[in-house]
XYZ file of C-alpha atoms in Angstrom:
95
model
C 120.741 139.670 24.108
C 117.657 139.480 26.514
C 118.193 137.091 29.145
C 116.028 135.988 31.982
C 117.802 138.410 34.533
C 116.743 141.519 32.560
C 113.129 140.623 32.603
C 112.803 138.831 35.948
C 112.841 141.833 38.174
C 109.332 143.193 36.207
C 107.453 139.802 36.929
C 106.088 140.706 40.253
C 105.130 144.062 38.784
C 103.410 142.592 35.875
C 101.401 139.816 38.272
C 100.368 142.982 40.103
C 98.943 144.561 36.815
C 96.915 141.403 36.049
C 95.591 141.293 39.651
C 94.325 144.937 39.337
C 93.135 144.429 36.068
C 91.231 141.191 37.129
C 89.774 143.230 40.296
C 88.742 145.824 38.504
C 86.910 143.858 35.707
C 85.454 141.178 38.156
C 85.232 143.131 41.325
C 84.042 141.610 44.304
C 80.278 142.426 44.640
C 79.583 141.941 48.176
C 81.655 142.416 51.262
C 83.368 139.023 52.451
C 86.541 137.797 53.815
C 87.828 135.615 50.935
C 88.365 138.123 48.055
C 88.814 141.819 47.421
C 90.617 144.931 48.738
C 89.548 144.293 52.813
C 90.381 146.921 55.415
C 88.263 147.631 58.539
C 86.782 150.701 56.790
C 85.638 148.843 54.011
C 83.653 145.923 55.897
C 81.645 149.011 57.476
C 79.088 149.531 54.782
C 78.523 147.951 51.092
C 79.125 151.876 49.621
C 82.505 151.921 51.348
C 83.214 148.085 50.070
C 82.638 149.257 46.529
C 85.147 152.481 46.389
C 87.675 150.302 48.558
C 87.389 147.603 45.140
C 87.899 150.557 42.682
C 90.741 152.195 44.771
C 92.339 148.745 45.331
C 92.148 147.954 41.579
C 93.425 150.738 40.723
C 96.653 151.396 42.843
C 97.637 147.897 42.211
C 97.967 148.186 38.483
C 99.662 151.675 38.996
C 101.967 150.306 41.664
C 102.418 147.126 39.175
C 103.162 149.163 36.248
C 105.890 151.363 38.468
C 107.630 148.387 39.693
C 107.353 146.805 35.778
C 109.202 149.841 34.922
C 112.077 150.132 37.835
C 112.342 145.871 37.368
C 112.988 146.323 33.710
C 115.360 149.437 34.090
C 117.398 147.613 37.549
C 117.564 144.475 35.442
C 119.278 146.165 32.301
C 121.570 148.569 34.338
C 122.837 147.078 37.440
C 125.604 144.309 37.490
C 124.014 141.283 38.679
C 126.217 140.901 41.814
C 124.128 143.569 43.532
C 121.232 143.531 41.229
C 118.449 141.395 44.159
C 119.173 144.139 46.570
C 119.435 147.046 44.458
C 116.088 145.745 43.038
C 114.234 145.596 46.075
C 115.773 148.790 47.628
C 114.564 150.717 44.161
C 111.210 149.080 44.435
C 110.423 150.317 48.167
C 111.408 153.686 47.284
C 109.532 154.128 44.161
C 106.570 152.747 45.569
């Protein structure tokens, strides 16, 4: 039987997967202070901005997938009492 406690740990990873897919499909076209993967180096030029957007989307999806898989594994293998702590530790180590 599948319960929310089994699949809920995968939710943050799924959110990152969706966010990365949206960033990849609809990248921020121009440098701005609202939307996109913003760092000091990405704001220096339009070329570095474009590279940073592709990188941010790709990494968001990659790390989201890792976190979703780890979340499902932890949800199905760890006892409910230690579940939150184990999930945080395993996710931090995996990413």
